mmCIF file with all atom_site columns, C-alpha atoms and ligand atoms in Angstrom:
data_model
loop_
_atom_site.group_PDB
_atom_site.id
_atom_site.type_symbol
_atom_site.label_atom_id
_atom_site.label_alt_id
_atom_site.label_comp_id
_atom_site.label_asym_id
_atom_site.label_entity_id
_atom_site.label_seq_id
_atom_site.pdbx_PDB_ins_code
_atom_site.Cartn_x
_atom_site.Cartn_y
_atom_site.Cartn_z
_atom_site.occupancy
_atom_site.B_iso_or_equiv
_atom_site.pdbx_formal_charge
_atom_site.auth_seq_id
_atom_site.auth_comp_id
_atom_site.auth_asym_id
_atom_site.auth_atom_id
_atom_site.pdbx_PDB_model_num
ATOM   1   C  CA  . UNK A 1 1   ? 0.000   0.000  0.000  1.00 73.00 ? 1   UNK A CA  1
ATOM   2   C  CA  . UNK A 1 2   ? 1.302   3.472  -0.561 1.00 77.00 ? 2   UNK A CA  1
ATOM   3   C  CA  . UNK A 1 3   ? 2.351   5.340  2.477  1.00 82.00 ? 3   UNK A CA  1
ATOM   4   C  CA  . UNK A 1 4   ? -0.333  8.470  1.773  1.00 84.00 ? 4   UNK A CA  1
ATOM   5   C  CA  . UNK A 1 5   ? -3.207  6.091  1.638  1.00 89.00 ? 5   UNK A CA  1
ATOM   6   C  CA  . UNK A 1 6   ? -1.889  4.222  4.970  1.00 89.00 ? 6   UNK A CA  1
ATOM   7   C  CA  . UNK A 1 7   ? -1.378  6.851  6.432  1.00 87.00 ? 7   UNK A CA  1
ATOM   8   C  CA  . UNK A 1 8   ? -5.236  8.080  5.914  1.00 89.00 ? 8   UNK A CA  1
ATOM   9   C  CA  . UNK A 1 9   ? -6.243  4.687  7.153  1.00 94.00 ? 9   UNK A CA  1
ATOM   10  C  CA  . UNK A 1 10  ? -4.473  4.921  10.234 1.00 93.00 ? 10  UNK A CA  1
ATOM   11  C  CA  . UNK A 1 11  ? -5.923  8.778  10.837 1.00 93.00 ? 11  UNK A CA  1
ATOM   12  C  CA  . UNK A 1 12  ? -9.144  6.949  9.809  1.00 94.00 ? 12  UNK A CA  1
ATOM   13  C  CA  . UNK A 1 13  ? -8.883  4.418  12.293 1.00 95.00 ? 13  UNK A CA  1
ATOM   14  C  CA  . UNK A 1 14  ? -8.072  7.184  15.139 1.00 95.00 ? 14  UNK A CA  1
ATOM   15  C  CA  . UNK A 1 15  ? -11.618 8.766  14.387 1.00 96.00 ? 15  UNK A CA  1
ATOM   16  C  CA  . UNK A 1 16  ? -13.599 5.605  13.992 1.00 97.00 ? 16  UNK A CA  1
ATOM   17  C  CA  . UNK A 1 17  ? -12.439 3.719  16.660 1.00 97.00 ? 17  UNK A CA  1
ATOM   18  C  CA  . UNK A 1 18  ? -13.032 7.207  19.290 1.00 97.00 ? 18  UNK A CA  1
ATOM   19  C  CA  . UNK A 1 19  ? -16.611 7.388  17.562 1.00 97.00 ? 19  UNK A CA  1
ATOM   20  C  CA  . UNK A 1 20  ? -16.990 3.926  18.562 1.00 97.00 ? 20  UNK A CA  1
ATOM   21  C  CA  . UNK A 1 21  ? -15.653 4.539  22.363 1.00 96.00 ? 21  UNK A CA  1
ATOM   22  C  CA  . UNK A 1 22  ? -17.905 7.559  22.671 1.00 96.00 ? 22  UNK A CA  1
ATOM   23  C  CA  . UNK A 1 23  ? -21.141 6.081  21.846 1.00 96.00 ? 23  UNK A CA  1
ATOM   24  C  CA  . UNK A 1 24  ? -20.429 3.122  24.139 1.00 95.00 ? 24  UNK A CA  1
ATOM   25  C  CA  . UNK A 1 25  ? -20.003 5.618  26.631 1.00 93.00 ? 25  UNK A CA  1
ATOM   26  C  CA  . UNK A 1 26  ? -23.152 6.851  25.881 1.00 92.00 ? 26  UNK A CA  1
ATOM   27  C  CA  . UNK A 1 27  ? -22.634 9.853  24.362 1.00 94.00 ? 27  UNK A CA  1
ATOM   28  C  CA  . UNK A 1 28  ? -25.055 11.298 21.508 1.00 94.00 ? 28  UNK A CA  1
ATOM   29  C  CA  . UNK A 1 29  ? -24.306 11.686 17.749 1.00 95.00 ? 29  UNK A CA  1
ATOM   30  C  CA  . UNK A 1 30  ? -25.639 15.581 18.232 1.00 94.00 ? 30  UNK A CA  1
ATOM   31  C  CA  . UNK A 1 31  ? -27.175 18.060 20.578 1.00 93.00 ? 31  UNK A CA  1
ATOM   32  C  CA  . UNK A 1 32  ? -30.765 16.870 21.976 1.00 92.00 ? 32  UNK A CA  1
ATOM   33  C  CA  . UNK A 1 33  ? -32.036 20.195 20.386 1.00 91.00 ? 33  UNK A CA  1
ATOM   34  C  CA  . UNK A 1 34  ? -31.676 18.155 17.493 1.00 91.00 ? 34  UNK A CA  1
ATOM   35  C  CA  . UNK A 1 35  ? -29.923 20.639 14.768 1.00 89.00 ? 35  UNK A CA  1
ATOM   36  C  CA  . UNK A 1 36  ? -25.843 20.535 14.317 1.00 89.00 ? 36  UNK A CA  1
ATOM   37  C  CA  . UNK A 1 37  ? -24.912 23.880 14.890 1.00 91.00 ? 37  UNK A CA  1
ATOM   38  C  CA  . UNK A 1 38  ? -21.059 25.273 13.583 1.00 93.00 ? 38  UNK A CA  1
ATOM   39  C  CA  . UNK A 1 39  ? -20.940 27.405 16.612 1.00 92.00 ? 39  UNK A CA  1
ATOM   40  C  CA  . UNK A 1 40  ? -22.594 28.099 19.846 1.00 90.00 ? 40  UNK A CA  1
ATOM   41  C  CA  . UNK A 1 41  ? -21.020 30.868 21.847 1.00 86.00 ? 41  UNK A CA  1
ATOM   42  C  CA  . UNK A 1 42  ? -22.921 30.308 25.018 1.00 87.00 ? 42  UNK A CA  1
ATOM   43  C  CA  . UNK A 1 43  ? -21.379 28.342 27.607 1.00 86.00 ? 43  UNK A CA  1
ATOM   44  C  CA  . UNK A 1 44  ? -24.296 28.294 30.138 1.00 84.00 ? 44  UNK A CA  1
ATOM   45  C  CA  . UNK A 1 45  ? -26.571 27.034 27.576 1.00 85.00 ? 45  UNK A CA  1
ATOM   46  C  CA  . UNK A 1 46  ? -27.320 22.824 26.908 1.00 86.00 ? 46  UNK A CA  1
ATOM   47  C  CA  . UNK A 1 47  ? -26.234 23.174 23.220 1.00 89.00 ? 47  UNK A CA  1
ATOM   48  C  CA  . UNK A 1 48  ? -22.561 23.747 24.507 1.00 87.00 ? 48  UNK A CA  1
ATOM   49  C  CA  . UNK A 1 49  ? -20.349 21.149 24.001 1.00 89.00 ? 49  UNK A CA  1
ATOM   50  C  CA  . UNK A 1 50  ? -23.342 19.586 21.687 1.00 93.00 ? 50  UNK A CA  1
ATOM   51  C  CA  . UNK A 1 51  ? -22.207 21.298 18.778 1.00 93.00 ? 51  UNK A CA  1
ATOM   52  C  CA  . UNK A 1 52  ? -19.301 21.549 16.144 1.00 93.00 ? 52  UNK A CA  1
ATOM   53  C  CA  . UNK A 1 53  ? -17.293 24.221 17.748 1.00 94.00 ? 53  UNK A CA  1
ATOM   54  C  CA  . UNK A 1 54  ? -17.736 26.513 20.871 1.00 92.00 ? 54  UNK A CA  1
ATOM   55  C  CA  . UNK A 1 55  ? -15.419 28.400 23.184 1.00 92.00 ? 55  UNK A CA  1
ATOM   56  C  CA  . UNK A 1 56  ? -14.034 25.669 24.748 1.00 93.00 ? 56  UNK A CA  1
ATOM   57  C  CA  . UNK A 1 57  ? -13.241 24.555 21.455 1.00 95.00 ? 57  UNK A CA  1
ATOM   58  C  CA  . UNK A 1 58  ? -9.715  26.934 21.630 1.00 96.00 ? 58  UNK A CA  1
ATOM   59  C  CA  . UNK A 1 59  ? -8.935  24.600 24.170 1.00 96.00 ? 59  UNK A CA  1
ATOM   60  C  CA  . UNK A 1 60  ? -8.390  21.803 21.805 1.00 96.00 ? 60  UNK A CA  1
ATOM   61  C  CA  . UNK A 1 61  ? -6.509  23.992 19.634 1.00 97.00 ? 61  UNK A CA  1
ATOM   62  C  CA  . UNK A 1 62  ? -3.779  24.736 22.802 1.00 97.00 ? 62  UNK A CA  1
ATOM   63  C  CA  . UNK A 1 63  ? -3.676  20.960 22.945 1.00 96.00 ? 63  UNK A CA  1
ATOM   64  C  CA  . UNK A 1 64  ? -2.209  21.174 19.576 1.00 97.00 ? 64  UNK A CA  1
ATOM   65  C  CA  . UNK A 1 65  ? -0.089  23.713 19.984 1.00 97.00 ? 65  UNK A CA  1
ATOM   66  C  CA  . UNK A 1 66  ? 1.124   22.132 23.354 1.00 96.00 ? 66  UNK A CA  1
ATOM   67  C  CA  . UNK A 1 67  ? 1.387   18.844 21.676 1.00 97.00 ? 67  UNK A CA  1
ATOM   68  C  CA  . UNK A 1 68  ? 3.666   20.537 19.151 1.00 96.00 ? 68  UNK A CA  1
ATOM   69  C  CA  . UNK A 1 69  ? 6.162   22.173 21.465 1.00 95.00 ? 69  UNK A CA  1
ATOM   70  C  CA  . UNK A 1 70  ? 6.044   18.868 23.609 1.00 95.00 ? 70  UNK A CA  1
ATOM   71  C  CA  . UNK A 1 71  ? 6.550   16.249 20.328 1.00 95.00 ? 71  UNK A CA  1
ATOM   72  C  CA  . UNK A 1 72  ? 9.663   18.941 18.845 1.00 91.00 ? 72  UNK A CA  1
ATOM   73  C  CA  . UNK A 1 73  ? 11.384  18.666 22.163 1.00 93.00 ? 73  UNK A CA  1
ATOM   74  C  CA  . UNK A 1 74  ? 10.901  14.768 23.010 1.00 95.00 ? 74  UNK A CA  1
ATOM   75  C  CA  . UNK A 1 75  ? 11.156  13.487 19.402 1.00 94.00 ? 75  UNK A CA  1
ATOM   76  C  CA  . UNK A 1 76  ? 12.512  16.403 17.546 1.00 91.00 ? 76  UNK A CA  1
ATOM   77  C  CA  . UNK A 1 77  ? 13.798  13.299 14.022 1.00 94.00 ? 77  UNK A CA  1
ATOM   78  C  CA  . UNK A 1 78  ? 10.370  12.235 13.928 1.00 93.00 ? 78  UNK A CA  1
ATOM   79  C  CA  . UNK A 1 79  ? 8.779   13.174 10.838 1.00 92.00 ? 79  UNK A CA  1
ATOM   80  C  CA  . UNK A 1 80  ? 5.869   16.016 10.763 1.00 92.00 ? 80  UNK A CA  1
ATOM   81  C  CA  . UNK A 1 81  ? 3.685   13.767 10.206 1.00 90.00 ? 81  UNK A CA  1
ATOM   82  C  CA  . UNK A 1 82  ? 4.111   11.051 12.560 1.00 92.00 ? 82  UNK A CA  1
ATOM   83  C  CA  . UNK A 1 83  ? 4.249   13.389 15.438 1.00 94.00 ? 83  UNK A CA  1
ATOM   84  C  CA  . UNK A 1 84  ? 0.709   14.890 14.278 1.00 95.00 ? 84  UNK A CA  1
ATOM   85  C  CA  . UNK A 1 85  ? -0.420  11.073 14.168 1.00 94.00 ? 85  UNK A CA  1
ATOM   86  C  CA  . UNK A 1 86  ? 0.498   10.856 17.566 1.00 95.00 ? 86  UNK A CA  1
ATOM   87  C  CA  . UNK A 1 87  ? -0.728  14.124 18.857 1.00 96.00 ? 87  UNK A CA  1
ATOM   88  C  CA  . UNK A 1 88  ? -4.423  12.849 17.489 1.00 97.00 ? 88  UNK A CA  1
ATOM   89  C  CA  . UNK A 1 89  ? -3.802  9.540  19.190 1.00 97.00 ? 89  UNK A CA  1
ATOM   90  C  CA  . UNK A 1 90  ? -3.421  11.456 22.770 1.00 97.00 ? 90  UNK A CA  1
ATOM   91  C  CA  . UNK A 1 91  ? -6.441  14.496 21.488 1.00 97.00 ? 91  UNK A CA  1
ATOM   92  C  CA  . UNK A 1 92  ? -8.595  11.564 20.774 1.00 97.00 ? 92  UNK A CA  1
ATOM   93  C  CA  . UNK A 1 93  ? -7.418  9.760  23.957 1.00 97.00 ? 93  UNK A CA  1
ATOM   94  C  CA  . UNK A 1 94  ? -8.321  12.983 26.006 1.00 95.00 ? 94  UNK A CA  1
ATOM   95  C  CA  . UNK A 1 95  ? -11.395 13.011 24.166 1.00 95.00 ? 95  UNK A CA  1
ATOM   96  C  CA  . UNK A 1 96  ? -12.646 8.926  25.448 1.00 96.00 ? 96  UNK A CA  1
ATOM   97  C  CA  . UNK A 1 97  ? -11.215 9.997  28.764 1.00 94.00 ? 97  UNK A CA  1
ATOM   98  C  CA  . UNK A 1 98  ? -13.197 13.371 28.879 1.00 92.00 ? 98  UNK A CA  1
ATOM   99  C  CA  . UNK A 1 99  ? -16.187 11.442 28.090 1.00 93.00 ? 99  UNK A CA  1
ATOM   100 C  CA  . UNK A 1 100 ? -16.063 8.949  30.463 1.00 93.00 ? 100 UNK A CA  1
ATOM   101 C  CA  . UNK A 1 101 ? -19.056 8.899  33.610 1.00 91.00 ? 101 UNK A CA  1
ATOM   102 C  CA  . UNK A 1 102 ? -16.157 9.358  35.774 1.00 90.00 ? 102 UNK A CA  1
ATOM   103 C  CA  . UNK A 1 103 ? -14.225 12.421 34.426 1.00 91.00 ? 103 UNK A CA  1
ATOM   104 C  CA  . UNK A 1 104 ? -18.277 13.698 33.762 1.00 92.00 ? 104 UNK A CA  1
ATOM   105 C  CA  . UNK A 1 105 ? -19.106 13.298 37.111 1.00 91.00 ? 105 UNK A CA  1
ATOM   106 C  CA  . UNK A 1 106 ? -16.071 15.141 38.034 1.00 90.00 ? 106 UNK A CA  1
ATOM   107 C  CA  . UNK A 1 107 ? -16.778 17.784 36.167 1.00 87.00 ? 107 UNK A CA  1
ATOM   108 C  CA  . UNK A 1 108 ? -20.103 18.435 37.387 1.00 89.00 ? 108 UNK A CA  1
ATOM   109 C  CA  . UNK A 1 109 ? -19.295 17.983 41.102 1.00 88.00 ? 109 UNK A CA  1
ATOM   110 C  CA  . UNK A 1 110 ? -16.488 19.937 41.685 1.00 88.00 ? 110 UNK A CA  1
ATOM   111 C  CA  . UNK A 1 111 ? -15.867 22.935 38.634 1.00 87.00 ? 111 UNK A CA  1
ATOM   112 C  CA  . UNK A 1 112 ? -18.133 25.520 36.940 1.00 84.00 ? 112 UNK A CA  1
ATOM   113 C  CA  . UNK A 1 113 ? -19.384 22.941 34.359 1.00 84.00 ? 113 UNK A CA  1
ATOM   114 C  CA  . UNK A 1 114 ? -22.560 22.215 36.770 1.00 80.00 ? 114 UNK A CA  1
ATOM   115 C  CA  . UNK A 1 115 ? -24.736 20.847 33.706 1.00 81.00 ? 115 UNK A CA  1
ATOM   116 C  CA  . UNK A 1 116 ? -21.920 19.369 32.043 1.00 86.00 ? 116 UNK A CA  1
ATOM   117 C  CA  . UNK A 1 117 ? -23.225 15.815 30.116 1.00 86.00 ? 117 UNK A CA  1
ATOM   118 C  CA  . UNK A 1 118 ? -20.511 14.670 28.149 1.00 91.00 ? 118 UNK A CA  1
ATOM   119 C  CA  . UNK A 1 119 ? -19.314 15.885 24.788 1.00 93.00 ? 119 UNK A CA  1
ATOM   120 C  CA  . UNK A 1 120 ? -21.784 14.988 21.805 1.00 95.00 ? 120 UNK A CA  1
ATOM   121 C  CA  . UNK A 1 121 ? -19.579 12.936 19.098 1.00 96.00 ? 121 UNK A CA  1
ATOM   122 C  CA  . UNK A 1 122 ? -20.142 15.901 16.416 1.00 96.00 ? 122 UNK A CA  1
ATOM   123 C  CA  . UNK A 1 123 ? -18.736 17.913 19.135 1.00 95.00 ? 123 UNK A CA  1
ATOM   124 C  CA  . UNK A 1 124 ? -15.876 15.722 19.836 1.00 96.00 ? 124 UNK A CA  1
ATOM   125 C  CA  . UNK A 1 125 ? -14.814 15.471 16.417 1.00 96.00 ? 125 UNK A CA  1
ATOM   126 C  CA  . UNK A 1 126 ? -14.598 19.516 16.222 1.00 96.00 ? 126 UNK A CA  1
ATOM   127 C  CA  . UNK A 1 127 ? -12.169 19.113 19.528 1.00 96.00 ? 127 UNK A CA  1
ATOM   128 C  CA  . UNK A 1 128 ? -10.027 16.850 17.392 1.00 97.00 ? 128 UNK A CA  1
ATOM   129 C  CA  . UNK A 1 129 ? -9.999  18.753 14.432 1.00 96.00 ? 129 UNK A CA  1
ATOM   130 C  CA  . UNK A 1 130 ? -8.793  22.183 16.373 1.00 97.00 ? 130 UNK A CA  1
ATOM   131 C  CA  . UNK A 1 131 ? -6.199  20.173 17.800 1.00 97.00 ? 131 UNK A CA  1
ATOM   132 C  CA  . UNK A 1 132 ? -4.720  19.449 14.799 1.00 97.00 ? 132 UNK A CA  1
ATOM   133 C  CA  . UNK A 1 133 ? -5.620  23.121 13.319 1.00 97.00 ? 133 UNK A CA  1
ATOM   134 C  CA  . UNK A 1 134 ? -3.240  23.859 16.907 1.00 97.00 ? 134 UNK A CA  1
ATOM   135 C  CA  . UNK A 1 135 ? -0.221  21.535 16.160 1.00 97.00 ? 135 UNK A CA  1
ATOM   136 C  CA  . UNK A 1 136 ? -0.302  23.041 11.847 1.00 96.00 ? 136 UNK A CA  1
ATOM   137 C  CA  . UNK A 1 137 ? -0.549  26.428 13.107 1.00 97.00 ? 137 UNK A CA  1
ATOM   138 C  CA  . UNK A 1 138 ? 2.472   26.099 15.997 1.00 97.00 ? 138 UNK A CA  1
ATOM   139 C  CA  . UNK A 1 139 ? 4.126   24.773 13.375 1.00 95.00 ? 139 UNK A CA  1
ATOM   140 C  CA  . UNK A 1 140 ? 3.863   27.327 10.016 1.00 97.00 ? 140 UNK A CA  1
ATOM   141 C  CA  . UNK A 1 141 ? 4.337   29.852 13.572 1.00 96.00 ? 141 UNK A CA  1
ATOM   142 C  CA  . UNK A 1 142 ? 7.787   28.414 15.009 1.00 93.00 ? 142 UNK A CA  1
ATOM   143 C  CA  . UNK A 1 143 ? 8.590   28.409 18.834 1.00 93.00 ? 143 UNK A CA  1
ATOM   144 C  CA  . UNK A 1 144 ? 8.582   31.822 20.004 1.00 94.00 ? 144 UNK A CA  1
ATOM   145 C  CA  . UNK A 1 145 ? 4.793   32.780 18.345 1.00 96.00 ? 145 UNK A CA  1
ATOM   146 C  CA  . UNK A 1 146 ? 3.782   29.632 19.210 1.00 96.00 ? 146 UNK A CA  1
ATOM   147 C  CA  . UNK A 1 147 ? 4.141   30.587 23.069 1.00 95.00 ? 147 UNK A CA  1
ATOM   148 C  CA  . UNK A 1 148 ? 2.676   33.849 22.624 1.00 96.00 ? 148 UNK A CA  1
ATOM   149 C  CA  . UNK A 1 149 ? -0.344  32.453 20.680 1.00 96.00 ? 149 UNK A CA  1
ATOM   150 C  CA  . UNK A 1 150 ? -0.671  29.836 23.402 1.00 96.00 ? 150 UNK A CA  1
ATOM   151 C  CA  . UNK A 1 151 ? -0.793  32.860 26.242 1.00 97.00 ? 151 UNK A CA  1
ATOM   152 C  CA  . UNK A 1 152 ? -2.757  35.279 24.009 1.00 97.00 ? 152 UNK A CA  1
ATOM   153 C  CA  . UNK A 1 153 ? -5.819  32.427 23.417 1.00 96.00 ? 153 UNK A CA  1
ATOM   154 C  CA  . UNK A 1 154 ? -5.549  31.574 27.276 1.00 96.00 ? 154 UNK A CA  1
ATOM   155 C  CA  . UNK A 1 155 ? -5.717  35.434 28.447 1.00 97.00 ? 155 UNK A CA  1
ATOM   156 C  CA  . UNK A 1 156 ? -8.666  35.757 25.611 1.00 97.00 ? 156 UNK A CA  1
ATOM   157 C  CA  . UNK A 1 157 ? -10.677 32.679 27.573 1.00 95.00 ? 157 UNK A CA  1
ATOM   158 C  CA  . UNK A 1 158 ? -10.067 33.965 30.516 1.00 95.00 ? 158 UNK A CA  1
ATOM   159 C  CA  . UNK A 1 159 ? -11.348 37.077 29.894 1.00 95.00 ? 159 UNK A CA  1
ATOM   160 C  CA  . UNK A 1 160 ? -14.405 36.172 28.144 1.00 94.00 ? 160 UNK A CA  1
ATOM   161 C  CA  . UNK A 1 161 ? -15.698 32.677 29.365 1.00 92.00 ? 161 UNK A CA  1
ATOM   162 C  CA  . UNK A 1 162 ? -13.439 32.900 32.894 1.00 93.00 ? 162 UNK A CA  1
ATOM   163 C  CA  . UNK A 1 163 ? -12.122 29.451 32.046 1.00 92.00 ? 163 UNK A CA  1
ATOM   164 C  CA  . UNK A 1 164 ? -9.231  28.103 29.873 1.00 93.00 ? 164 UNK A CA  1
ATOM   165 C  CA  . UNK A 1 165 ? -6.855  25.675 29.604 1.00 94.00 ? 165 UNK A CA  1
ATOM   166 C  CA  . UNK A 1 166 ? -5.354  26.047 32.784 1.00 93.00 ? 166 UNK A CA  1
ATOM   167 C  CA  . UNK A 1 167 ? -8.503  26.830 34.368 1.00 93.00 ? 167 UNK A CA  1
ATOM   168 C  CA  . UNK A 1 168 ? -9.681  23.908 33.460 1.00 90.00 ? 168 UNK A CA  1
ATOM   169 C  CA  . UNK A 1 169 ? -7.335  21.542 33.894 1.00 90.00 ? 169 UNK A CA  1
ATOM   170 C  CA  . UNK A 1 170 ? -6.596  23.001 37.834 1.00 92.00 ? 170 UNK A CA  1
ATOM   171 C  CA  . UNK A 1 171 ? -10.075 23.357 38.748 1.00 90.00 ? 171 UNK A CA  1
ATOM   172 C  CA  . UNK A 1 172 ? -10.858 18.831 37.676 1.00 87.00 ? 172 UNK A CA  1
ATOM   173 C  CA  . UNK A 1 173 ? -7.208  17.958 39.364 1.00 88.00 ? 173 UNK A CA  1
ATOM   174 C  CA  . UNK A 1 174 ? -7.160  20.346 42.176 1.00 88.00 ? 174 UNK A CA  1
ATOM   175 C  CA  . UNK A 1 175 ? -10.751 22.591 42.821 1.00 88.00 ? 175 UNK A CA  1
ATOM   176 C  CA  . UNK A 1 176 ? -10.753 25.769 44.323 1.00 91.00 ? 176 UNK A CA  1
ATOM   177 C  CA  . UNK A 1 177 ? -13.912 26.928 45.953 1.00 90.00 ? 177 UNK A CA  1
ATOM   178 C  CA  . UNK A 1 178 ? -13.031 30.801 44.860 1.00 91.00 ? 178 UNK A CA  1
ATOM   179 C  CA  . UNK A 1 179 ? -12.029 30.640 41.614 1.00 92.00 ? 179 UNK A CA  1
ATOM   180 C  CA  . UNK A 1 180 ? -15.502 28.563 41.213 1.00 91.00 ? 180 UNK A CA  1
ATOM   181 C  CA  . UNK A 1 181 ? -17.194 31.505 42.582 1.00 90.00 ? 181 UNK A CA  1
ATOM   182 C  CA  . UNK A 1 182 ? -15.996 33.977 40.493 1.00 92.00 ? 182 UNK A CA  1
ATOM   183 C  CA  . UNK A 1 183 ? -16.297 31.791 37.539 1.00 90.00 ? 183 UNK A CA  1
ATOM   184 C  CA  . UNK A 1 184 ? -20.014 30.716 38.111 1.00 87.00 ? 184 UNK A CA  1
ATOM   185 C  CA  . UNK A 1 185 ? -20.118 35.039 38.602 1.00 87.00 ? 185 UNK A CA  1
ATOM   186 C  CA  . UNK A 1 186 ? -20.029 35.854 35.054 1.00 81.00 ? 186 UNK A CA  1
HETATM 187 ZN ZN1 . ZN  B 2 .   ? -28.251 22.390 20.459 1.00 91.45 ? 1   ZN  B ZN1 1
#
């Protein structure tokens, strides 16, 4: 087999098998309201996460662009794209591992995500594809604006949802009671 045509199998096989892992987790094709959105900007509302793309989705593109950084310092002679191949294993990883009743319940019970169901597959697949939007773009941007890009979309969350990356990540490994506060605030 050529190498371009395995190569789209094996990205193929990333994406089918999460679809497969998702739904067994229970997770919906789309959002209960029953339309597939490309955006929904509110992140109080029950379409979020549901559809295509939303805030949170600039998360998923700081995956990539941490992915990037991380993959050109721990395998810096692996080819472009076998280090993107990778960084979609581990997006589509955090994806299954998102979605799973624990990390859920988790959410729900100790950050700002109080409603918080799960990811909807469409929406899942959106996550994936800003993460690799996020490893291209740290790459055509080189180290430095890579960085800045990463600090500029996390100051930009912060500001306008009061969550982000780090937010996010802190708040489902370590809560803290104040930072909920002023988050559920906004
Ligand atoms: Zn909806």
């Amino acid at each position: 087999m050529p190498p371009k045509v395995t190569r789209l199998l094996l990205y193929a096989l990333l994406l089918v098998v999460t679809t497969f892992v998702l739904r067994f987790e229970g997770r919906d094709w789309w959002c209960a309201c029953g339309q597939i959105r490309f955006w929904d900007g509110d992140i109080w509302s029950s379409h979020c996460s549901q559809h295509l793309l939303d805030p949170y989705t600039f998360t998923h593109v700081l995956h990539g662009v941490a992915l990037f950084l991380i993959g050109l310092w721990l395998v810096p002679k692996m080819t472009f794209l076998w280090r993107l191949w990778w960084a979609t294993f581990l997006e589509c990883l955090w994806e299954i591992l998102e979605n799973s009743p624990w990390v859920i319940e988790r959410y729900r019970a100790v950050t700002v995500s109080l409603g918080y169901e799960g990811d909807t597959v469409v929406n899942a697949m959106g996550d994936i594809l800003a993460c690799v939007a996020g490893f291209a773009l740290a790459n055509w941007l080189g180290l430095r604006r890579s960085v800045i890009l990463f600090v500029v979309i996390e100051l930009i969350l912060l500001v306008t949802i009061r969550d982000n990356l780090t937010l996010n990540v802190l708040m489902l490994v370590c809560p803290i009671e104040a930072i909920k506060e002023w988050q559920i605030a906004l």
